[in-house]
Short mmCIF file of C-alpha atoms in Angstrom, two decimals:
data_model
loop_
_atom_site.label_atom_id
_atom_site.label_comp_id
_atom_site.label_asym_id
_atom_site.label_seq_id
_atom_site.Cartn_x
_atom_site.Cartn_y
_atom_site.Cartn_z
CA LYS A 1 -2.40 -4.70 17.05
CA GLN A 2 -4.78 -4.10 14.12
CA GLU A 3 -5.22 -6.75 12.00
CA VAL A 4 -7.31 -6.99 8.56
CA THR A 5 -8.99 -9.65 6.97
CA GLN A 6 -10.29 -9.83 3.38
CA ILE A 7 -12.90 -12.00 2.58
CA PRO A 8 -12.87 -13.53 -0.21
CA ALA A 9 -9.19 -14.35 -0.60
CA ALA A 10 -10.04 -14.72 -4.37
CA LEU A 11 -12.75 -14.39 -7.23
CA SER A 12 -13.71 -15.28 -10.37
CA VAL A 13 -16.83 -14.19 -12.12
CA PRO A 14 -18.77 -13.98 -15.47
CA GLU A 15 -18.75 -10.46 -16.83
CA GLY A 16 -21.44 -8.26 -15.90
CA GLU A 17 -21.95 -9.43 -12.15
CA ASN A 18 -21.96 -7.29 -9.49
CA LEU A 19 -19.63 -7.95 -6.50
CA VAL A 20 -19.08 -7.53 -2.90
CA LEU A 21 -15.68 -7.88 -1.06
CA ASN A 22 -15.37 -8.29 2.33
CA CYS A 23 -13.20 -6.45 4.50
CA SER A 24 -13.07 -7.13 8.59
CA PHE A 25 -10.77 -5.03 11.23
CA THR A 26 -10.00 -5.68 15.20
CA ASP A 27 -9.78 -2.30 16.00
CA SER A 28 -12.33 0.11 14.95
CA ALA A 29 -10.38 2.98 16.57
CA ILE A 30 -9.43 4.10 12.99
CA TYR A 31 -9.66 7.58 11.32
CA ASN A 32 -10.09 6.66 7.55
CA LEU A 33 -10.10 3.20 5.44
CA GLN A 34 -8.88 3.27 1.91
CA TRP A 35 -10.04 0.63 -1.02
CA PHE A 36 -6.86 -0.04 -3.56
CA ARG A 37 -6.43 -1.62 -6.72
CA GLN A 38 -3.22 -3.50 -7.30
CA ASP A 39 -2.66 -5.16 -10.85
CA PRO A 40 -0.10 -7.71 -11.03
CA GLY A 41 3.73 -6.52 -10.56
CA LYS A 42 2.16 -3.11 -10.17
CA GLY A 43 1.84 0.02 -7.48
CA LEU A 44 -1.15 0.79 -5.56
CA THR A 45 -4.26 2.86 -7.04
CA SER A 46 -6.65 4.27 -5.11
CA LEU A 47 -9.59 3.58 -5.25
CA LEU A 48 -11.70 4.89 -3.03
CA LEU A 49 -11.24 6.96 0.89
CA ILE A 50 -13.77 6.68 3.86
CA GLN A 51 -13.17 9.25 6.77
CA SER A 52 -14.68 7.60 9.65
CA SER A 53 -18.01 9.57 10.44
CA GLN A 54 -18.86 8.87 6.81
CA ARG A 55 -20.76 5.36 5.81
CA GLU A 56 -19.85 5.28 2.16
CA GLN A 57 -18.23 6.44 -0.50
CA THR A 58 -19.68 6.06 -4.50
CA SER A 59 -16.97 6.50 -7.87
CA GLY A 60 -18.25 5.33 -10.14
CA ARG A 61 -19.39 1.70 -10.77
CA LEU A 62 -17.53 1.35 -7.10
CA ASN A 63 -19.14 1.79 -3.72
CA ALA A 64 -17.53 1.66 -0.10
CA SER A 65 -19.20 1.39 3.12
CA LEU A 66 -17.90 1.63 6.54
CA ASP A 67 -19.47 0.13 9.93
CA LYS A 68 -16.54 0.92 11.76
CA SER A 69 -18.09 -0.06 15.15
CA SER A 70 -17.82 -3.75 13.76
CA GLY A 71 -15.12 -3.01 12.19
CA ARG A 72 -16.33 -3.93 8.70
CA SER A 73 -15.85 -2.35 5.06
CA THR A 74 -17.27 -4.17 1.85
CA LEU A 75 -16.81 -2.65 -1.97
CA TYR A 76 -19.67 -3.31 -4.25
CA ILE A 77 -18.69 -3.41 -7.73
CA ALA A 78 -21.45 -3.29 -10.01
CA ALA A 79 -21.55 -4.52 -13.80
CA SER A 80 -18.33 -6.24 -13.58
CA GLN A 81 -15.92 -5.76 -17.10
CA PRO A 82 -12.86 -7.74 -17.69
CA GLY A 83 -10.86 -4.57 -17.01
CA ASP A 84 -11.27 -5.32 -13.17
CA SER A 85 -9.01 -8.02 -12.90
CA ALA A 86 -6.79 -6.85 -10.13
CA THR A 87 -5.95 -7.34 -6.88
CA TYR A 88 -8.11 -5.40 -3.95
CA LEU A 89 -6.82 -4.37 -0.40
CA CYS A 90 -8.27 -2.49 1.88
CA ALA A 91 -6.37 -0.47 4.38
CA PRO A 92 -7.37 1.03 7.14
CA ARG A 93 -5.65 3.76 9.12
CA GLY A 94 -4.69 4.45 12.99
CA SER A 95 -6.59 7.01 15.22
CA SER A 96 -2.78 8.07 16.28
CA ASN A 97 -1.13 10.45 13.94
CA THR A 98 1.20 7.94 12.17
CA GLY A 99 -0.73 7.43 9.49
CA LYS A 100 0.23 4.11 9.39
CA LEU A 101 -1.87 2.26 6.73
CA ILE A 102 -2.63 -1.46 7.16
CA PHE A 103 -2.93 -3.94 4.74
CA GLY A 104 -5.08 -7.16 4.01
CA GLN A 105 -4.02 -9.95 2.31
CA GLY A 106 -6.60 -9.09 -1.00
CA THR A 107 -8.72 -10.20 -2.87
CA THR A 108 -7.67 -11.52 -6.70
CA LEU A 109 -10.54 -10.51 -8.69
CA GLN A 110 -10.84 -12.07 -12.43
CA VAL A 111 -13.83 -11.02 -14.68
CA LYS A 112 -14.07 -13.33 -17.03
CA PRO A 113 -15.41 -12.10 -20.73
CA GLY B 1 -4.48 13.11 -8.02
CA ALA B 2 -0.81 12.96 -7.07
CA VAL B 3 1.91 11.60 -8.56
CA VAL B 4 4.89 9.57 -6.71
CA SER B 5 7.30 8.10 -8.77
CA GLN B 6 10.54 5.25 -8.09
CA HIS B 7 13.38 4.85 -9.36
CA PRO B 8 15.20 2.23 -10.87
CA SER B 9 11.62 0.43 -11.24
CA TRP B 10 13.99 -2.98 -11.48
CA VAL B 11 17.23 -3.90 -10.66
CA ILE B 12 19.43 -6.69 -10.69
CA CYS B 13 22.11 -6.52 -8.23
CA LYS B 14 25.03 -8.96 -6.33
CA SER B 15 25.25 -10.44 -3.06
CA GLY B 16 27.33 -8.14 -0.41
CA THR B 17 26.38 -5.15 -2.47
CA SER B 18 24.02 -2.41 -1.79
CA VAL B 19 21.41 -0.82 -3.28
CA LYS B 20 19.38 2.44 -3.77
CA ILE B 21 15.87 3.10 -4.60
CA GLU B 22 14.68 6.73 -4.91
CA CYS B 23 10.87 7.88 -3.87
CA ARG B 24 9.77 10.93 -5.17
CA SER B 25 6.58 13.16 -4.99
CA LEU B 26 6.11 14.80 -8.16
CA ASP B 27 3.39 17.73 -7.64
CA PHE B 28 2.75 17.74 -4.05
CA GLN B 29 4.65 18.11 -0.56
CA ALA B 30 5.38 15.08 1.23
CA THR B 31 6.26 15.46 4.87
CA THR B 32 5.50 11.57 5.36
CA MET B 33 6.90 8.77 3.49
CA PHE B 34 6.01 5.30 3.97
CA TRP B 35 8.37 2.32 3.00
CA TYR B 36 6.54 -1.63 2.08
CA ARG B 37 8.32 -4.86 0.92
CA GLN B 38 5.96 -6.89 -0.21
CA PHE B 39 6.75 -10.34 -1.39
CA PRO B 40 5.25 -12.73 -4.21
CA LYS B 41 1.44 -13.50 -3.47
CA GLN B 42 1.20 -11.43 0.50
CA SER B 43 0.03 -7.82 0.60
CA LEU B 44 2.31 -5.27 2.04
CA MET B 45 4.37 -4.72 5.35
CA LEU B 46 5.41 -1.89 6.51
CA MET B 47 9.03 -1.31 6.98
CA ALA B 48 9.23 2.15 8.41
CA THR B 49 7.74 5.54 8.46
CA SER B 50 10.35 8.96 7.66
CA ASN B 51 9.77 12.20 8.19
CA GLU B 52 11.03 15.06 6.22
CA GLY B 53 14.01 16.07 8.42
CA SER B 54 14.47 13.78 10.79
CA LYS B 55 14.65 9.91 11.70
CA ALA B 56 12.87 7.28 9.86
CA THR B 57 10.78 4.96 12.06
CA TYR B 58 11.13 1.57 11.72
CA GLU B 59 8.41 -1.55 11.96
CA GLN B 60 9.02 -3.80 14.60
CA GLY B 61 11.84 -6.55 12.84
CA VAL B 62 13.25 -4.46 10.48
CA GLU B 63 16.80 -3.87 10.68
CA LYS B 64 17.38 -0.23 10.47
CA ASP B 65 20.98 -0.96 9.85
CA LYS B 66 20.02 -2.99 6.69
CA PHE B 67 17.46 -0.83 5.28
CA LEU B 68 18.91 2.96 5.51
CA ILE B 69 16.50 5.52 4.68
CA ASN B 70 16.63 9.37 4.46
CA HIS B 71 14.59 11.94 4.04
CA ALA B 72 16.30 14.84 3.41
CA SER B 73 13.67 17.28 1.30
CA LEU B 74 9.68 17.19 0.72
CA THR B 75 9.99 15.74 -2.47
CA LEU B 76 12.56 13.10 -1.46
CA SER B 77 13.12 10.09 -0.02
CA THR B 78 15.43 6.94 -0.45
CA LEU B 79 15.67 3.67 0.85
CA THR B 80 19.21 2.25 0.37
CA VAL B 81 19.71 -2.02 1.27
CA THR B 82 22.81 -2.34 2.26
CA SER B 83 25.32 -5.37 2.06
CA ALA B 84 21.97 -7.11 -0.24
CA HIS B 85 21.60 -10.67 0.42
CA PRO B 86 19.01 -12.82 -1.97
CA GLU B 87 16.66 -12.80 0.34
CA ASP B 88 15.98 -8.92 0.36
CA SER B 89 14.61 -10.04 -3.46
CA SER B 90 11.41 -8.52 -3.09
CA PHE B 91 9.07 -5.64 -4.36
CA TYR B 92 9.72 -2.58 -2.49
CA ILE B 93 7.21 -0.06 -2.56
CA CYS B 94 7.00 4.02 -1.47
CA SER B 95 4.19 6.07 -0.40
CA ALA B 96 3.68 9.51 0.12
CA THR B 97 0.94 11.81 1.93
CA ALA B 98 0.90 16.05 2.51
CA GLY B 99 0.49 15.21 6.31
CA GLY B 100 -0.17 11.92 8.73
CA HIS B 101 -3.91 11.72 8.03
CA TYR B 102 -4.11 12.80 4.04
CA GLU B 103 -4.67 10.37 1.41
CA GLN B 104 -1.49 8.38 0.84
CA TYR B 105 -0.69 8.74 -2.94
CA PHE B 106 1.36 5.06 -3.98
CA GLY B 107 4.34 4.39 -6.14
CA PRO B 108 4.91 1.88 -9.13
CA GLY B 109 7.32 0.15 -7.39
CA THR B 110 10.71 -0.92 -7.84
CA ARG B 111 11.35 -4.88 -8.41
CA LEU B 112 14.70 -5.48 -6.16
CA THR B 113 16.50 -9.23 -7.67
CA VAL B 114 19.56 -10.53 -5.88
CA THR B 115 22.04 -13.03 -7.24
#
């Protein structure tokens, strides 16, 4: 059974800092992995999708890396802004065809102006 | 990106009544939809996987007779919470995908409060 752990659980930083959010998963037989953002009381916004054959994906100030064999992914946020404040969730998808995502508990980020 | 809507965005109902939540994919055909619930300050828990035209597959511990899921078309899935109780109060989120390994797109969620 896939288990996903995200560290740290919460993070508070001043504006402008570069951040690294960590995600680890127990079953490395994944098809891909998605990083999401969730604002309080809202649904999820997909940030990045990394296929199992890829090592990283970039979108603007966000860069996600994937080390499938060691069961780890990181989300790097460059030059953080107050608008980045949210909960960040990682979710690996199993290699079966069900498409199920298993979510970690998330990292709640607060960027102070 | 693709858009998924949910209706209603919030609902209050009395104990013992049933409530239906709709999930629609607005600009693509969703062969598979997923239903999640999320308690305060917790992550998403998958409840069931629904494929168009077939019965939903429920996760272990989820009562299929209590949480009725229908996926009658490629753009609509519904979740009906039957005989609701206060412990069913939660945030329900759906997601939709064009296929098993395609990206999942999430709806904005429905806040259910059972009094």
